[in-house]
Coordinates of C-alpha atoms in Angstrom, one line a residue:
X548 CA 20.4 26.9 -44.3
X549 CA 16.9 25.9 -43.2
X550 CA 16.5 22.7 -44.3
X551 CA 20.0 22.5 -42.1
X552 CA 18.1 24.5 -38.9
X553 CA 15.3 21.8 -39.9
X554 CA 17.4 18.7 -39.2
X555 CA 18.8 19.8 -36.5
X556 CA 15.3 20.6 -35.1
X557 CA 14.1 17.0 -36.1
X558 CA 17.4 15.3 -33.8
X559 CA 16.8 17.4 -31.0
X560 CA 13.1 16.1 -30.7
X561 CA 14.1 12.7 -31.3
X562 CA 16.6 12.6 -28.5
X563 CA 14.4 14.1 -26.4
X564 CA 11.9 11.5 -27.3
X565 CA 14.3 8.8 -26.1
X566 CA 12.2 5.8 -27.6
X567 CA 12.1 3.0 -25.7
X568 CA 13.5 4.9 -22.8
X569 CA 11.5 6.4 -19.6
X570 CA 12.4 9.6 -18.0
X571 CA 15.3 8.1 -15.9
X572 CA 16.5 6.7 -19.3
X573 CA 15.8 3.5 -18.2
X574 CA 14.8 0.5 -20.7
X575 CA 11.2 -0.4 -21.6
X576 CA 10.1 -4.0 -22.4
X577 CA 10.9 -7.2 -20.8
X578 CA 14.1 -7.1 -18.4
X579 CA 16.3 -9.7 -16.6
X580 CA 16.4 -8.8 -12.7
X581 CA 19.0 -11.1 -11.0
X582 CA 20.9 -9.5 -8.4
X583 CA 21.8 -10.6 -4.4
X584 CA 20.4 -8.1 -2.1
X585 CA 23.8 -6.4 0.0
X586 CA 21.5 -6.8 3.7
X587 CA 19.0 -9.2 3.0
X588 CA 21.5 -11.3 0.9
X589 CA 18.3 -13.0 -1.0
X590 CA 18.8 -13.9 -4.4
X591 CA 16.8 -12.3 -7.1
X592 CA 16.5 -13.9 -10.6
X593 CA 13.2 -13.2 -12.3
X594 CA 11.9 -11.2 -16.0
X595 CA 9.9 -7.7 -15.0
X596 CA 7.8 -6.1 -18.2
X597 CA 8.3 -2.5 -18.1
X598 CA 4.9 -1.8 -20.0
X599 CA 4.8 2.0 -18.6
X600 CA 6.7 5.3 -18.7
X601 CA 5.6 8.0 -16.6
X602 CA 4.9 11.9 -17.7
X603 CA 5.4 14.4 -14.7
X604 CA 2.2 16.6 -14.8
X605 CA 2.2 18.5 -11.6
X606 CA 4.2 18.8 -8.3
X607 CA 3.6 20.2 -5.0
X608 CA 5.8 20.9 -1.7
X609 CA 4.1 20.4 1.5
X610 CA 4.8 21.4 5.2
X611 CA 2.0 19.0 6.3
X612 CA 3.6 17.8 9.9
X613 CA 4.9 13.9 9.3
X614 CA 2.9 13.0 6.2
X615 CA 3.6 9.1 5.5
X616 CA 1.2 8.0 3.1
X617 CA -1.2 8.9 0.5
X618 CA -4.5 7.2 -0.5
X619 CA -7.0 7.3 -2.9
X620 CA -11.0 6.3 -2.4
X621 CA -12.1 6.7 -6.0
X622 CA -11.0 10.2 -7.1
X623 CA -10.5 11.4 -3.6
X624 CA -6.4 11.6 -2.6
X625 CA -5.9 11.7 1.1
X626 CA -3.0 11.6 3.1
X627 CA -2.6 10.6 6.5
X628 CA 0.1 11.6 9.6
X629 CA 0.3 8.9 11.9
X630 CA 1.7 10.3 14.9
X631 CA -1.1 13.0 14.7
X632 CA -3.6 10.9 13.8
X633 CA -4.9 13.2 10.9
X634 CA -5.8 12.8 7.2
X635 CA -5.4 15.7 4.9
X636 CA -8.1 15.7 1.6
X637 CA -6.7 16.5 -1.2
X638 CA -8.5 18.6 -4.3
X639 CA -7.2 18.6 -7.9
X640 CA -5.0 21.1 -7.4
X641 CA -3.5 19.2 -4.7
X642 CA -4.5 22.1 -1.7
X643 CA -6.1 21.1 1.5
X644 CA -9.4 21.3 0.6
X645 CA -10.2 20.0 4.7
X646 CA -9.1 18.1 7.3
X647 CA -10.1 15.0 9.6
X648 CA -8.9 14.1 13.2
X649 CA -7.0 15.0 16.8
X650 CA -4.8 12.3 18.5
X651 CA -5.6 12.0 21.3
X652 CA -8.1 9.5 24.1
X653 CA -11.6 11.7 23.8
X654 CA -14.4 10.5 23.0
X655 CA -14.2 11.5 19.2
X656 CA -10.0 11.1 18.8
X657 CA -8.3 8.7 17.7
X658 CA -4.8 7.3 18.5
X659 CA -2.8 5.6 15.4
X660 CA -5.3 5.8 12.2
X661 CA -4.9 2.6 9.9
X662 CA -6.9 0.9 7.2
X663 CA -9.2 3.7 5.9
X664 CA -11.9 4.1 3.5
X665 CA -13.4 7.2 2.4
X666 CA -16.8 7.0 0.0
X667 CA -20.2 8.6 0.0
X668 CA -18.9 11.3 2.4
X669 CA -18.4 8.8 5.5
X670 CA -15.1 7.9 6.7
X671 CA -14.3 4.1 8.2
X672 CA -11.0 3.5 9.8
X673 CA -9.3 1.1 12.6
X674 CA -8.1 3.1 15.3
X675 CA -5.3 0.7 16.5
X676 CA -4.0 2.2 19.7
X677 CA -7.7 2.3 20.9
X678 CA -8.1 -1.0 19.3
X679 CA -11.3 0.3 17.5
X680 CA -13.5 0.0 14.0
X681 CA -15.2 3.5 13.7
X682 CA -17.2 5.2 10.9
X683 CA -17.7 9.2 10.4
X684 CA -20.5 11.0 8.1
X685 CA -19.6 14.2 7.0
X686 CA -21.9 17.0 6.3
X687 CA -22.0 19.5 3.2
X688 CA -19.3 21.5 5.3
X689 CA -16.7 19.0 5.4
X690 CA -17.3 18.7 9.5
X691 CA -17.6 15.6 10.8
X692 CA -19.5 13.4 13.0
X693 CA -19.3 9.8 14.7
X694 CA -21.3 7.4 14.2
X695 CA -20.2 4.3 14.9
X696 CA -17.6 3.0 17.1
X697 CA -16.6 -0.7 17.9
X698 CA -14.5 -1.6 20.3
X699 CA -12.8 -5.3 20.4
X700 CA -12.5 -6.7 23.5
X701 CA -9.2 -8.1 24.9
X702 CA -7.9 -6.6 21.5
X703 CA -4.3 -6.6 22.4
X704 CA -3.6 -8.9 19.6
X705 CA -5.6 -6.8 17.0
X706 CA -3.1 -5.5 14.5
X707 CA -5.3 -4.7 11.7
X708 CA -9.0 -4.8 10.8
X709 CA -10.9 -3.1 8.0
X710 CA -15.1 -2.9 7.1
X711 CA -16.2 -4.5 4.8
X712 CA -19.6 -3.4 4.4
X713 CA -22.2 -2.0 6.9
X714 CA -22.2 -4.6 9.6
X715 CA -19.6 -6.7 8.6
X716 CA -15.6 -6.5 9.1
X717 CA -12.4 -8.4 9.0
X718 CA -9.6 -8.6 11.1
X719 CA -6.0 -10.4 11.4
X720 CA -4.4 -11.7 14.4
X721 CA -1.7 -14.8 15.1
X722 CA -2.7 -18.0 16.7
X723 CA 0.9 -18.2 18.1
X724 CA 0.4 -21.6 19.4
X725 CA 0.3 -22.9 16.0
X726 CA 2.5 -19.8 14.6
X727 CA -0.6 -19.4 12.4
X728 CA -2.1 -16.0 11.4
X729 CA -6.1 -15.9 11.2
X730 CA -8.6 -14.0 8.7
X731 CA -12.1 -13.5 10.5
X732 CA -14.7 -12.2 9.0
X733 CA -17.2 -10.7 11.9
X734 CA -21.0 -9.6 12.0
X735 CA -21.2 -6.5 14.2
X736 CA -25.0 -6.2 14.8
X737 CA -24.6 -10.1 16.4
X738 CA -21.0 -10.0 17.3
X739 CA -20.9 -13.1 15.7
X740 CA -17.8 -14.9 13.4
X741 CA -19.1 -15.6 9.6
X742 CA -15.9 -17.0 8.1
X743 CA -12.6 -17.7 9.1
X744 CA -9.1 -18.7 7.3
X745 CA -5.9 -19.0 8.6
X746 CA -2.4 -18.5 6.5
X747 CA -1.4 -22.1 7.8
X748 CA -4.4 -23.7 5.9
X749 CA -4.9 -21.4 3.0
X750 CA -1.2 -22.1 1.3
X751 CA -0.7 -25.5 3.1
X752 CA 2.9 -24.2 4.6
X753 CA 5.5 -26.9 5.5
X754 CA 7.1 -25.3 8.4
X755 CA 5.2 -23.4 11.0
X756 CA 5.8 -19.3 10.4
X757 CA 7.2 -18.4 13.7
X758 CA 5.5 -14.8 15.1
X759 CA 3.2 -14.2 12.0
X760 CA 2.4 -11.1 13.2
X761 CA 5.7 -9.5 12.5
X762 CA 7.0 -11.7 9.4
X763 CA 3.9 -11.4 8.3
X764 CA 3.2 -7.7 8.5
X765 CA 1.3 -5.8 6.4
X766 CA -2.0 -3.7 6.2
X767 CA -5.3 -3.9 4.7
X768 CA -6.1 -2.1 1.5
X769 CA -9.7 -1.2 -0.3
X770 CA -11.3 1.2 -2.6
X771 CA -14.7 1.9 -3.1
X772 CA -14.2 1.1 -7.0
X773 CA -12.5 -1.9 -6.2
X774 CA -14.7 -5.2 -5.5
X775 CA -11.8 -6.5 -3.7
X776 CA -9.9 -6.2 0.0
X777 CA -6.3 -6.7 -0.4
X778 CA -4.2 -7.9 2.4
X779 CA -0.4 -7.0 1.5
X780 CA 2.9 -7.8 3.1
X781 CA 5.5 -5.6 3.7
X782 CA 8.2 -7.5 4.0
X783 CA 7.7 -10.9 2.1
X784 CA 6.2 -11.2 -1.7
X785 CA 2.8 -12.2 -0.6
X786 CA -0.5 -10.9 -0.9
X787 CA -4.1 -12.2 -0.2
X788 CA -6.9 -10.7 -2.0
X789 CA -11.1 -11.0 -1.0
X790 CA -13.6 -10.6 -3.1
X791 CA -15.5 -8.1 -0.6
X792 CA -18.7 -9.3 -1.0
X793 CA -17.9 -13.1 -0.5
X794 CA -14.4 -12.8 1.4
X795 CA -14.7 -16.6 1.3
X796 CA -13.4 -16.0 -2.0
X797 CA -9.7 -15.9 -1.3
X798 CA -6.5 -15.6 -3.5
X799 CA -3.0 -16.2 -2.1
X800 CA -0.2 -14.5 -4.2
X801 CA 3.4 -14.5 -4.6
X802 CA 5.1 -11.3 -5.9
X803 CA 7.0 -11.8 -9.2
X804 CA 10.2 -11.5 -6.8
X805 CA 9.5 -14.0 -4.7
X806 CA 10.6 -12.1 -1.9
X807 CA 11.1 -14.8 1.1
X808 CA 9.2 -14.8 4.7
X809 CA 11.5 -13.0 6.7
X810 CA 12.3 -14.9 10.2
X811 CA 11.0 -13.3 13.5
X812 CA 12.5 -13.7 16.8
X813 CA 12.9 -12.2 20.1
X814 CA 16.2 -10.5 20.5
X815 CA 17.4 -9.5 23.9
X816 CA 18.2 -5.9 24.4
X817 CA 19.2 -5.6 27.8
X818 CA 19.4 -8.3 31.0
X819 CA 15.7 -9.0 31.4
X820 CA 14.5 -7.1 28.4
X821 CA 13.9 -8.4 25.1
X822 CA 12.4 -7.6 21.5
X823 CA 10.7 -9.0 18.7
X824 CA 12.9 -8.4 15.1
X825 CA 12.7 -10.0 11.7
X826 CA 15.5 -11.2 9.8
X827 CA 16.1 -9.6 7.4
X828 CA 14.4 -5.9 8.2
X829 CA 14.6 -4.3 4.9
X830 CA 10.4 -3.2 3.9
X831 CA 10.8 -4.6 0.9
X832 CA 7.6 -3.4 -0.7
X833 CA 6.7 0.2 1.7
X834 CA 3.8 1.5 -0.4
X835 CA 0.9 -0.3 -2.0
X836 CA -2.1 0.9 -3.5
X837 CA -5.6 -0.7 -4.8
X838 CA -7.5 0.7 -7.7
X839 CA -10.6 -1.6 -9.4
X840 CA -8.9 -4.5 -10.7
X841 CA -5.5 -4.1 -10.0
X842 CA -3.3 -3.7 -7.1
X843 CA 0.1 -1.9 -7.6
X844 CA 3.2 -2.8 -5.3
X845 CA 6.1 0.0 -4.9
X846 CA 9.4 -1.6 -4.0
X847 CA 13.1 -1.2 -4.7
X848 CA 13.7 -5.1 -5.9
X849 CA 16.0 -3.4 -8.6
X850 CA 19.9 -4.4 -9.4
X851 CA 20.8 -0.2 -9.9
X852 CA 18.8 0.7 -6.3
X853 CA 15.8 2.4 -8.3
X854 CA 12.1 2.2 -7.5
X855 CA 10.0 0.6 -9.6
X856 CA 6.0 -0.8 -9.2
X857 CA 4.5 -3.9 -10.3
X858 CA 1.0 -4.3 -10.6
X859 CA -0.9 -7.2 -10.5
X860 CA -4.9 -8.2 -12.1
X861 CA -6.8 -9.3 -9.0
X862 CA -9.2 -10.7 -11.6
X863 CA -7.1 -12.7 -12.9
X864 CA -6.5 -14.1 -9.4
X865 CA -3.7 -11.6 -8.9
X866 CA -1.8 -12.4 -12.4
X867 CA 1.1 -10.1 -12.6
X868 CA 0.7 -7.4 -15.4
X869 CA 3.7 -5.1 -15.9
X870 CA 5.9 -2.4 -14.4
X871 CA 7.1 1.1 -14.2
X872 CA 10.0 3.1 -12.5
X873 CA 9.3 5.6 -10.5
X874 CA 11.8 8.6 -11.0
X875 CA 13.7 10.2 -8.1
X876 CA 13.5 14.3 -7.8
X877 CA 16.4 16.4 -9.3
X878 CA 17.3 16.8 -5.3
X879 CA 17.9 13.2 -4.9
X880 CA 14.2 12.0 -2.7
X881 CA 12.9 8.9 -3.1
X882 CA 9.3 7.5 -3.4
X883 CA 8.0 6.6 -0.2
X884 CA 4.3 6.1 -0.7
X885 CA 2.0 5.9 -4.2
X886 CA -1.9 5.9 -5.1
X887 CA -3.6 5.4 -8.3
X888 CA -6.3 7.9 -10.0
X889 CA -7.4 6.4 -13.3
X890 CA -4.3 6.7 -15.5
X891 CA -2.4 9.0 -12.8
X892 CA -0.1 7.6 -10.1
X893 CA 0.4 10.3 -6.9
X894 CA 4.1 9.7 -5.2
X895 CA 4.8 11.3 -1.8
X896 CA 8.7 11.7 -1.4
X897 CA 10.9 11.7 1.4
X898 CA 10.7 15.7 2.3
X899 CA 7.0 16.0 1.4
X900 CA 7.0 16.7 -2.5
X901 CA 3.5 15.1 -3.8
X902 CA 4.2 14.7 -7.7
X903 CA 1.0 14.0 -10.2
X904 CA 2.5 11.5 -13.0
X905 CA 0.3 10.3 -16.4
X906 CA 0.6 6.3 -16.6
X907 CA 1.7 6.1 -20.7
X908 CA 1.5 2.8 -22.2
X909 CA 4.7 1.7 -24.0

């Protein structure tokens, strides 16, 4: 009778092992991807390694206002609320452990936080809707103070900028007469241009990219472990990476996918009124996060509808390394936003869960 009780034991575990098989029971190794998209009605047909599974280690339900994204700045998670312009520091247990910013036009608030850096206890960000590069020091109390606040002049075409080191940043903005979208690198203390690239030149395009701005919208990304600044698209497979200390040093990337440049246009909304949409709409990759070498791209490029993140070597001038699904919750929420912590991945769903998964190699 035991050695009976004993087999029994011995099946159990290995089905619950489920070799080969990640949480959502989903296959492990290299797997064929070919599918047509039911909006964007792209054609997918590419190999994706799944060379992770993930191990749930801790979750947490927030009431944190409109969270939308999480970052992390070494071991630091923060998370950030747009419309309130506010980040929320995370510690390991994944409490507040403080809190940074008022929306607002003061002196000292900020109206639409993007492309932020936290290292060394000072905080750089672009404040978009004032069209400003600012940098905050924080004292052993967690309160802050500003030091530094740039303003760019006749901004208006400004969508995103990021520090690169003390008196340097970059910026993005189109050059619409040649539907071109230009990388400048700028020295604040002369308010003078060091380096500039445009898209047009860097990949040698065939056809003119019509509103660059909006096809080709993404955000900055950086990491104070990471030598690099990333530069990733939300809605076409492309990604540029700098090294930040030479930015001159540029790599242009294609997601394994190949995800397409979406086309922009102005569609008119009303007599006299029109708007500027992309073709298809679908964010194919919403979430995207930089640690050291590599940078890791969430997207739902899957024939069954499931998330899934490739990562890519920025090293090895962005050389595509493997993938792992990301589960939904037993409620039904879907990832909406990742970082990376050493072998952890931290995914903000739909309704504010914040799950802490361990990266296994399979």
């Amino acid at each position: 009778m035991i050695r009976i009780n004993s087999f029994i034991y011995l099946f159990i575990i290995c089905i619950a092992c489920s070799c080969g098989r990640s949480k959502d029971n989903k296959p492990t190794g290299e797997t064929h991807v070919s599918f047509t998209g039911k909006k964007s009605k792209y054609k997918f047909d590419f190999y994706r390694n799944i060379n992770y599974n993930l191990k749930q280690l801790q979750q947490v339900d927030f009431d944190l206002g409109q969270l939308i994204e999480i970052k992390a700045f070494g071991d630091q998670l923060v998370g950030l609320d747009y419309k309130a312009s506010k980040l929320f520091f995370f510690n390991s247990k994944l409490d507040t452990a403080f809190t940074f910013g008022t929306a607002g036009d003061g002196p000292n608030e900020n109206n639409g936080i993007m492309s932020y850096e936290y290292a060394d206890k000072k905080l750089t960000l672009y404040d978009f809707g004032h069209r400003s590069l600012k940098k905050y020091q924080f004292n052993s109390n967690n309160k802050d103070s500003l030091l530094y606040n740039y303003r760019f002049v006749n901004g208006t075409l400004i969508y995103r900028a990021i520090h690169l080191s003390e008196n340097t940043y970059m910026y993005t903005n189109p050059l619409d007469k040649v539907s071109d979208l230009l990388f400048q690198v700028i020295d604040s203390t002369e308010n003078k241009s060091l380096f500039k690239q445009s898209i047009y030149g860097l990949i040698g395009l065939k056809n003119p990219i019509k509103f660059p701005e909006m096809a080709l919208d993404g955000n900055f990304l950086s990491n104070p472990n990471s030598k690099f600044i990333v530069y990733s698209c939300s809605y076409a497979g492309t990604f540029l990476s700098f090294q930040r200390s030479d930015p001159k040093k540029i790599s242009f990337n294609k997601t394994i996918d190949k995800t397409p440049v979406p086309i922009a246009a102005y569609k008119t909304i009303a007599p006299g009124t029109s708007h500027l949409e992309i073709s298809p709409s679908t964010t194919f990759f919403p979430s995207s996060a930089l640690s050291k070498n590599n940078l890791y791209l969430l997207n739902k490029i899957t024939d069954d509808n499931s998330y899934v993140v490739d990562y890519y070597d920025l090293a090895q001038s962005g050389k595509y390394q493997g993938s792992f699904y990301i589960p939904k919750l037993d409620d039904g929420q879907e990832a909406t936003s990742i970082a990376v912590i050493g072998q952890s991945i931290y995914v903000l769903y739909e309704d504010l869960a914040l799950v802490k998964y361990s990266m296994i190699k399979v």
